[in-house]
Amino acid sequence: MLLYAEIQKIFKSKKFLIALIVTIVLNLLYCLLLYNMSNQSVEFTKKYIADTEKSIKELQKKLEKEKDEKVKKIYQEQINSLNRIVQEEKIKIQYISNPKKEVEERAQYYRIMYENSKKTGDFRELEINKINYQILSKNISKGKYYIYGRKFDGWYYLLSQSYAIAFLMIIILALLIGSNIVSDEYKEGTVKILRTLPVKRSNIILSKYIATVLTVFALIIGMQLIFFIVLNLKAGTFKYFDVYYDWISKYKMIGFEIYPVLDNVKLLNLLESCLLQLITEIILIVAIVGAVIFFSTIFENGTFASISFFAIIVAISIFRQRLLVVKKPLLKLLSLIFPWELEEVYTNSLQQHIQWIYASFYVVVVLNLLLTAIFVLAAIKIFENREKLS
């Protein structure tokens, strides 16, 4: 009953209307950006190839002058990586109007690169090339030649939000709806009425927390699903749900060193990748709202609550990369708090970036849920203590 009353209060407030408008506008602007990017993809790719080739020439000059063998090896690895990118981008240009031939050529390219990696003994390249070859081969066997990101559709819209866009929207909506949800009770004096209710004080905070989570969830996930369905219906791309899109590499951990196991991988299709992103967003909503409620309970002014929370986000953002190079592995876990690039959480890139810890999807989930519990329990304790003091 208390939860229902809190949800009703949120829905009737001006802030909910503002949040709804902000959600729609941000999604429309994002769609416009993606549409323009997809139309300019050919020109952008050509410029990207030219810039990358320029970087390769600069690295080759450095390589020729360098005498230190270790540094030369690093330069050579960078050159090889950039050459691989150039070849991939040239394939995009060459076969942009022929997706079938493009996928077949890509598969052939990764097969050749895999054979070359076996000869050179580059284990990381060996893994990347083999799995990419497997992904494309499976798509060819299904007779589906879909290239992610080539057309403006629902898959592209949803998965591309993993790069900080969804994170930004969650923060904006959590602050709009939750930053005043407790502090307003003090400001308006209604907290005295709440204290007369025959309910546990913990239930008051929990109902506010759950109501905020459900509202942000409905706005973020609900709006994404609406845009996703409409864009896929318009582009006719729902049929590609089982096309393989990405992969997760299983890692063996010895201490805090990570060793990839080549043949133990999980291929992800478009649908699985989208579902994992939505799950990650839900975890992020739960964690961020917990932090917002905590600050809203501390301060009687919602503005101070918003500023404090925003300061924490900025601090985490600034020190995130620095935390990765500290000597104590447990401190590196702090870099996984409020992950802004959601794709890093559920694909192979997280393990590539963080080689010192077992940074899997499950670690990120557990860490952020633990943080949520701390924030919510602390908010309950502060609320109870305030009642004793008043």
PDB file of C-alpha atoms in Angstrom, residues 69-279:
ATOM      1  CA  GLU A  69      63.912  -4.798 -28.980  1.00  0.00           C
ATOM      2  CA  LYS A  70      61.057  -4.618 -26.458  1.00  0.00           C
ATOM      3  CA  VAL A  71      59.900  -1.251 -27.772  1.00  0.00           C
ATOM      4  CA  LYS A  72      60.256  -2.500 -31.358  1.00  0.00           C
ATOM      5  CA  LYS A  73      58.025  -5.427 -30.519  1.00  0.00           C
ATOM      6  CA  ILE A  74      55.368  -3.079 -29.120  1.00  0.00           C
ATOM      7  CA  TYR A  75      55.518  -0.927 -32.260  1.00  0.00           C
ATOM      8  CA  GLN A  76      55.201  -4.015 -34.462  1.00  0.00           C
ATOM      9  CA  GLU A  77      52.166  -5.237 -32.540  1.00  0.00           C
ATOM     10  CA  GLN A  78      50.526  -1.825 -32.954  1.00  0.00           C
ATOM     11  CA  ILE A  79      51.293  -1.841 -36.696  1.00  0.00           C
ATOM     12  CA  ASN A  80      49.835  -5.345 -37.081  1.00  0.00           C
ATOM     13  CA  SER A  81      46.698  -4.323 -35.196  1.00  0.00           C
ATOM     14  CA  LEU A  82      46.213  -1.185 -37.315  1.00  0.00           C
ATOM     15  CA  ASN A  83      46.848  -3.120 -40.544  1.00  0.00           C
ATOM     16  CA  ARG A  84      44.142  -5.544 -39.532  1.00  0.00           C
ATOM     17  CA  ILE A  85      41.731  -2.640 -38.939  1.00  0.00           C
ATOM     18  CA  VAL A  86      42.580  -1.113 -42.334  1.00  0.00           C
ATOM     19  CA  GLN A  87      41.912  -4.396 -44.111  1.00  0.00           C
ATOM     20  CA  GLU A  88      38.574  -4.780 -42.346  1.00  0.00           C
ATOM     21  CA  GLU A  89      37.517  -1.230 -43.232  1.00  0.00           C
ATOM     22  CA  LYS A  90      38.551  -1.664 -46.872  1.00  0.00           C
ATOM     23  CA  ILE A  91      36.367  -4.748 -47.049  1.00  0.00           C
ATOM     24  CA  LYS A  92      33.463  -2.632 -45.779  1.00  0.00           C
ATOM     25  CA  ILE A  93      33.959  -0.117 -48.600  1.00  0.00           C
ATOM     26  CA  GLN A  94      34.463  -2.750 -51.267  1.00  0.00           C
ATOM     27  CA  TYR A  95      31.358  -4.772 -50.502  1.00  0.00           C
ATOM     28  CA  ILE A  96      29.019  -2.236 -48.901  1.00  0.00           C
ATOM     29  CA  SER A  97      26.303  -2.969 -51.467  1.00  0.00           C
ATOM     30  CA  ASN A  98      26.850  -6.736 -51.372  1.00  0.00           C
ATOM     31  CA  PRO A  99      26.449  -8.025 -47.791  1.00  0.00           C
ATOM     32  CA  LYS A 100      26.643 -11.686 -48.805  1.00  0.00           C
ATOM     33  CA  LYS A 101      30.002 -11.305 -50.486  1.00  0.00           C
ATOM     34  CA  GLU A 102      31.206  -9.104 -47.654  1.00  0.00           C
ATOM     35  CA  VAL A 103      30.461 -11.689 -44.970  1.00  0.00           C
ATOM     36  CA  GLU A 104      32.075 -14.444 -47.033  1.00  0.00           C
ATOM     37  CA  GLU A 105      35.184 -12.315 -47.659  1.00  0.00           C
ATOM     38  CA  ARG A 106      35.387 -11.383 -43.988  1.00  0.00           C
ATOM     39  CA  ALA A 107      35.197 -15.028 -42.970  1.00  0.00           C
ATOM     40  CA  GLN A 108      37.971 -15.874 -45.396  1.00  0.00           C
ATOM     41  CA  TYR A 109      40.075 -12.989 -44.118  1.00  0.00           C
ATOM     42  CA  TYR A 110      39.755 -14.111 -40.470  1.00  0.00           C
ATOM     43  CA  ARG A 111      40.589 -17.684 -41.454  1.00  0.00           C
ATOM     44  CA  ILE A 112      43.827 -16.505 -43.104  1.00  0.00           C
ATOM     45  CA  MET A 113      44.639 -14.249 -40.139  1.00  0.00           C
ATOM     46  CA  TYR A 114      44.026 -17.187 -37.793  1.00  0.00           C
ATOM     47  CA  GLU A 115      46.527 -19.312 -39.719  1.00  0.00           C
ATOM     48  CA  ASN A 116      49.058 -16.471 -39.627  1.00  0.00           C
ATOM     49  CA  SER A 117      48.545 -16.045 -35.875  1.00  0.00           C
ATOM     50  CA  LYS A 118      49.291 -19.734 -35.326  1.00  0.00           C
ATOM     51  CA  LYS A 119      52.599 -19.288 -37.130  1.00  0.00           C
ATOM     52  CA  THR A 120      53.596 -16.140 -35.206  1.00  0.00           C
ATOM     53  CA  GLY A 121      52.413 -17.485 -31.839  1.00  0.00           C
ATOM     54  CA  ASP A 122      50.382 -14.375 -31.031  1.00  0.00           C
ATOM     55  CA  PHE A 123      47.846 -15.960 -28.684  1.00  0.00           C
ATOM     56  CA  ARG A 124      45.510 -12.977 -28.374  1.00  0.00           C
ATOM     57  CA  GLU A 125      45.315 -12.499 -32.155  1.00  0.00           C
ATOM     58  CA  LEU A 126      44.858 -16.249 -32.515  1.00  0.00           C
ATOM     59  CA  GLU A 127      41.816 -16.165 -30.262  1.00  0.00           C
ATOM     60  CA  ILE A 128      40.273 -13.040 -31.814  1.00  0.00           C
ATOM     61  CA  ASN A 129      40.667 -14.282 -35.392  1.00  0.00           C
ATOM     62  CA  LYS A 130      39.373 -17.782 -34.677  1.00  0.00           C
ATOM     63  CA  ILE A 131      36.236 -16.597 -32.879  1.00  0.00           C
ATOM     64  CA  ASN A 132      35.431 -13.945 -35.494  1.00  0.00           C
ATOM     65  CA  TYR A 133      35.777 -16.635 -38.164  1.00  0.00           C
ATOM     66  CA  GLN A 134      33.403 -18.888 -36.213  1.00  0.00           C
ATOM     67  CA  ILE A 135      30.835 -16.080 -35.855  1.00  0.00           C
ATOM     68  CA  LEU A 136      30.813 -15.312 -39.579  1.00  0.00           C
ATOM     69  CA  SER A 137      30.809 -18.996 -40.564  1.00  0.00           C
ATOM     70  CA  LYS A 138      27.742 -19.652 -38.411  1.00  0.00           C
ATOM     71  CA  ASN A 139      25.928 -16.686 -40.000  1.00  0.00           C
ATOM     72  CA  ILE A 140      26.797 -17.970 -43.486  1.00  0.00           C
ATOM     73  CA  SER A 141      25.531 -21.459 -42.591  1.00  0.00           C
ATOM     74  CA  LYS A 142      22.176 -19.882 -41.657  1.00  0.00           C
ATOM     75  CA  GLY A 143      22.067 -17.963 -44.928  1.00  0.00           C
ATOM     76  CA  LYS A 144      21.891 -14.675 -43.013  1.00  0.00           C
ATOM     77  CA  TYR A 145      24.254 -11.947 -44.158  1.00  0.00           C
ATOM     78  CA  TYR A 146      23.346  -9.219 -41.722  1.00  0.00           C
ATOM     79  CA  ILE A 147      26.073  -6.694 -40.872  1.00  0.00           C
ATOM     80  CA  TYR A 148      25.517  -4.995 -37.539  1.00  0.00           C
ATOM     81  CA  GLY A 149      25.680  -1.209 -37.783  1.00  0.00           C
ATOM     82  CA  ARG A 150      25.225  -1.077 -41.552  1.00  0.00           C
ATOM     83  CA  LYS A 151      21.644   0.057 -41.378  1.00  0.00           C
ATOM     84  CA  PHE A 152      19.714   2.191 -38.935  1.00  0.00           C
ATOM     85  CA  ASP A 153      17.520  -0.365 -37.165  1.00  0.00           C
ATOM     86  CA  GLY A 154      16.493  -1.501 -33.702  1.00  0.00           C
ATOM     87  CA  TRP A 155      19.500  -3.750 -33.120  1.00  0.00           C
ATOM     88  CA  TYR A 156      21.907  -0.935 -33.924  1.00  0.00           C
ATOM     89  CA  TYR A 157      19.896   1.528 -31.819  1.00  0.00           C
ATOM     90  CA  LEU A 158      19.816  -0.668 -28.719  1.00  0.00           C
ATOM     91  CA  LEU A 159      23.297  -2.184 -28.747  1.00  0.00           C
ATOM     92  CA  SER A 160      25.023   1.095 -29.567  1.00  0.00           C
ATOM     93  CA  GLN A 161      23.628   2.535 -26.325  1.00  0.00           C
ATOM     94  CA  SER A 162      26.099   0.369 -24.431  1.00  0.00           C
ATOM     95  CA  TYR A 163      28.671   3.111 -24.987  1.00  0.00           C
ATOM     96  CA  ALA A 164      27.797   5.480 -22.111  1.00  0.00           C
ATOM     97  CA  ILE A 165      24.489   6.746 -23.577  1.00  0.00           C
ATOM     98  CA  ALA A 166      22.302   4.459 -21.448  1.00  0.00           C
ATOM     99  CA  PHE A 167      24.502   5.193 -18.410  1.00  0.00           C
ATOM    100  CA  LEU A 168      24.001   8.934 -18.906  1.00  0.00           C
ATOM    101  CA  MET A 169      20.214   8.602 -19.251  1.00  0.00           C
ATOM    102  CA  ILE A 170      19.974   6.460 -16.103  1.00  0.00           C
ATOM    103  CA  ILE A 171      21.860   9.091 -14.086  1.00  0.00           C
ATOM    104  CA  ILE A 172      19.729  11.961 -15.424  1.00  0.00           C
ATOM    105  CA  LEU A 173      16.430  10.190 -14.694  1.00  0.00           C
ATOM    106  CA  ALA A 174      17.540   8.869 -11.291  1.00  0.00           C
ATOM    107  CA  LEU A 175      18.476  12.397 -10.242  1.00  0.00           C
ATOM    108  CA  LEU A 176      15.268  13.917 -11.647  1.00  0.00           C
ATOM    109  CA  ILE A 177      13.015  11.465  -9.854  1.00  0.00           C
ATOM    110  CA  GLY A 178      14.968  10.328  -6.788  1.00  0.00           C
ATOM    111  CA  SER A 179      17.098  13.216  -5.575  1.00  0.00           C
ATOM    112  CA  ASN A 180      14.156  14.886  -3.809  1.00  0.00           C
ATOM    113  CA  ILE A 181      12.074  11.861  -2.929  1.00  0.00           C
ATOM    114  CA  VAL A 182      13.217  11.788   0.718  1.00  0.00           C
ATOM    115  CA  SER A 183      14.543  15.324   1.142  1.00  0.00           C
ATOM    116  CA  ASP A 184      11.176  16.804   0.060  1.00  0.00           C
ATOM    117  CA  GLU A 185       9.530  15.064   3.009  1.00  0.00           C
ATOM    118  CA  TYR A 186      11.751  17.124   5.333  1.00  0.00           C
ATOM    119  CA  LYS A 187      11.402  20.288   3.277  1.00  0.00           C
ATOM    120  CA  GLU A 188       7.598  20.138   3.118  1.00  0.00           C
ATOM    121  CA  GLY A 189       7.196  18.863   6.682  1.00  0.00           C
ATOM    122  CA  THR A 190       5.317  15.733   5.539  1.00  0.00           C
ATOM    123  CA  VAL A 191       7.913  13.544   7.246  1.00  0.00           C
ATOM    124  CA  LYS A 192       5.944  14.084  10.484  1.00  0.00           C
ATOM    125  CA  ILE A 193       2.902  12.483   8.874  1.00  0.00           C
ATOM    126  CA  LEU A 194       4.996   9.539   7.670  1.00  0.00           C
ATOM    127  CA  ARG A 195       6.239   8.951  11.204  1.00  0.00           C
ATOM    128  CA  THR A 196       2.679   8.590  12.470  1.00  0.00           C
ATOM    129  CA  LEU A 197       1.951   5.728  10.061  1.00  0.00           C
ATOM    130  CA  PRO A 198       1.852   2.236  11.627  1.00  0.00           C
ATOM    131  CA  VAL A 199       4.693   0.943   9.437  1.00  0.00           C
ATOM    132  CA  LYS A 200       8.351   0.221   9.978  1.00  0.00           C
ATOM    133  CA  ARG A 201      10.643   3.136   9.217  1.00  0.00           C
ATOM    134  CA  SER A 202      12.686   0.869   6.958  1.00  0.00           C
ATOM    135  CA  ASN A 203       9.567   0.250   4.837  1.00  0.00           C
ATOM    136  CA  ILE A 204       9.221   3.995   4.188  1.00  0.00           C
ATOM    137  CA  ILE A 205      12.696   4.205   2.646  1.00  0.00           C
ATOM    138  CA  LEU A 206      12.315   0.867   0.867  1.00  0.00           C
ATOM    139  CA  SER A 207       9.013   1.913  -0.702  1.00  0.00           C
ATOM    140  CA  LYS A 208      10.580   5.155  -1.952  1.00  0.00           C
ATOM    141  CA  TYR A 209      13.575   3.251  -3.288  1.00  0.00           C
ATOM    142  CA  ILE A 210      11.509   0.586  -5.072  1.00  0.00           C
ATOM    143  CA  ALA A 211       9.108   3.194  -6.483  1.00  0.00           C
ATOM    144  CA  THR A 212      12.048   5.158  -7.923  1.00  0.00           C
ATOM    145  CA  VAL A 213      13.641   2.013  -9.368  1.00  0.00           C
ATOM    146  CA  LEU A 214      10.369   0.970 -11.031  1.00  0.00           C
ATOM    147  CA  THR A 215       9.812   4.453 -12.464  1.00  0.00           C
ATOM    148  CA  VAL A 216      13.328   4.779 -13.890  1.00  0.00           C
ATOM    149  CA  PHE A 217      13.089   1.198 -15.170  1.00  0.00           C
ATOM    150  CA  ALA A 218       9.781   1.924 -16.920  1.00  0.00           C
ATOM    151  CA  LEU A 219      11.158   5.082 -18.524  1.00  0.00           C
ATOM    152  CA  ILE A 220      14.534   3.696 -19.635  1.00  0.00           C
ATOM    153  CA  ILE A 221      13.805   0.067 -20.527  1.00  0.00           C
ATOM    154  CA  GLY A 222      10.218   0.738 -21.631  1.00  0.00           C
ATOM    155  CA  MET A 223      11.223   3.529 -24.008  1.00  0.00           C
ATOM    156  CA  GLN A 224      14.129   1.499 -25.377  1.00  0.00           C
ATOM    157  CA  LEU A 225      11.841  -1.438 -26.141  1.00  0.00           C
ATOM    158  CA  ILE A 226       9.325   0.830 -27.891  1.00  0.00           C
ATOM    159  CA  PHE A 227      12.032   2.405 -30.085  1.00  0.00           C
ATOM    160  CA  PHE A 228      13.615  -1.023 -30.644  1.00  0.00           C
ATOM    161  CA  ILE A 229      10.347  -2.560 -31.884  1.00  0.00           C
ATOM    162  CA  VAL A 230       9.369   0.406 -34.072  1.00  0.00           C
ATOM    163  CA  LEU A 231      12.810   0.711 -35.704  1.00  0.00           C
ATOM    164  CA  ASN A 232      13.079  -3.021 -36.400  1.00  0.00           C
ATOM    165  CA  LEU A 233       9.568  -3.128 -37.865  1.00  0.00           C
ATOM    166  CA  LYS A 234      10.413  -0.185 -40.108  1.00  0.00           C
ATOM    167  CA  ALA A 235      13.723  -1.702 -41.255  1.00  0.00           C
ATOM    168  CA  GLY A 236      12.372  -5.287 -41.388  1.00  0.00           C
ATOM    169  CA  THR A 237      15.293  -6.630 -39.345  1.00  0.00           C
ATOM    170  CA  PHE A 238      13.557  -8.649 -36.617  1.00  0.00           C
ATOM    171  CA  LYS A 239      14.418 -11.797 -38.586  1.00  0.00           C
ATOM    172  CA  TYR A 240      18.119 -11.441 -37.741  1.00  0.00           C
ATOM    173  CA  PHE A 241      17.660 -12.159 -34.012  1.00  0.00           C
ATOM    174  CA  ASP A 242      19.810 -15.338 -34.206  1.00  0.00           C
ATOM    175  CA  VAL A 243      22.709 -13.819 -36.160  1.00  0.00           C
ATOM    176  CA  TYR A 244      25.925 -14.154 -34.151  1.00  0.00           C
ATOM    177  CA  TYR A 245      27.186 -10.762 -33.089  1.00  0.00           C
ATOM    178  CA  ASP A 246      29.797 -10.987 -30.313  1.00  0.00           C
ATOM    179  CA  TRP A 247      31.585 -13.407 -28.016  1.00  0.00           C
ATOM    180  CA  ILE A 248      32.602 -13.931 -24.418  1.00  0.00           C
ATOM    181  CA  SER A 249      35.926 -15.609 -23.770  1.00  0.00           C
ATOM    182  CA  LYS A 250      36.165 -17.886 -20.753  1.00  0.00           C
ATOM    183  CA  TYR A 251      39.240 -17.152 -18.666  1.00  0.00           C
ATOM    184  CA  LYS A 252      41.310 -19.234 -16.296  1.00  0.00           C
ATOM    185  CA  MET A 253      42.472 -17.308 -13.222  1.00  0.00           C
ATOM    186  CA  ILE A 254      45.714 -18.072 -11.404  1.00  0.00           C
ATOM    187  CA  GLY A 255      46.041 -15.581  -8.588  1.00  0.00           C
ATOM    188  CA  PHE A 256      45.128 -12.330 -10.263  1.00  0.00           C
ATOM    189  CA  GLU A 257      46.613 -13.158 -13.665  1.00  0.00           C
ATOM    190  CA  ILE A 258      44.215 -13.949 -16.483  1.00  0.00           C
ATOM    191  CA  TYR A 259      44.873 -16.701 -19.021  1.00  0.00           C
ATOM    192  CA  PRO A 260      42.460 -17.019 -21.956  1.00  0.00           C
ATOM    193  CA  VAL A 261      41.340 -20.502 -22.969  1.00  0.00           C
ATOM    194  CA  LEU A 262      41.008 -20.560 -26.743  1.00  0.00           C
ATOM    195  CA  ASP A 263      38.380 -23.238 -27.265  1.00  0.00           C
ATOM    196  CA  ASN A 264      36.140 -22.377 -24.319  1.00  0.00           C
ATOM    197  CA  VAL A 265      34.042 -19.478 -25.629  1.00  0.00           C
ATOM    198  CA  LYS A 266      30.410 -18.455 -25.769  1.00  0.00           C
ATOM    199  CA  LEU A 267      29.157 -16.939 -28.999  1.00  0.00           C
ATOM    200  CA  LEU A 268      26.432 -14.329 -28.556  1.00  0.00           C
ATOM    201  CA  ASN A 269      23.727 -13.627 -31.094  1.00  0.00           C
ATOM    202  CA  LEU A 270      21.959 -10.285 -31.431  1.00  0.00           C
ATOM    203  CA  LEU A 271      19.092 -11.251 -29.138  1.00  0.00           C
ATOM    204  CA  GLU A 272      21.382 -12.573 -26.382  1.00  0.00           C
ATOM    205  CA  SER A 273      23.544  -9.455 -26.549  1.00  0.00           C
ATOM    206  CA  CYS A 274      20.480  -7.203 -26.266  1.00  0.00           C
ATOM    207  CA  LEU A 275      19.108  -9.158 -23.304  1.00  0.00           C
ATOM    208  CA  LEU A 276      22.454  -9.006 -21.508  1.00  0.00           C
ATOM    209  CA  GLN A 277      22.598  -5.271 -22.067  1.00  0.00           C
ATOM    210  CA  LEU A 278      19.099  -4.837 -20.632  1.00  0.00           C
ATOM    211  CA  ILE A 279      20.057  -6.931 -17.584  1.00  0.00           C
TER     212      ILE A 279
END
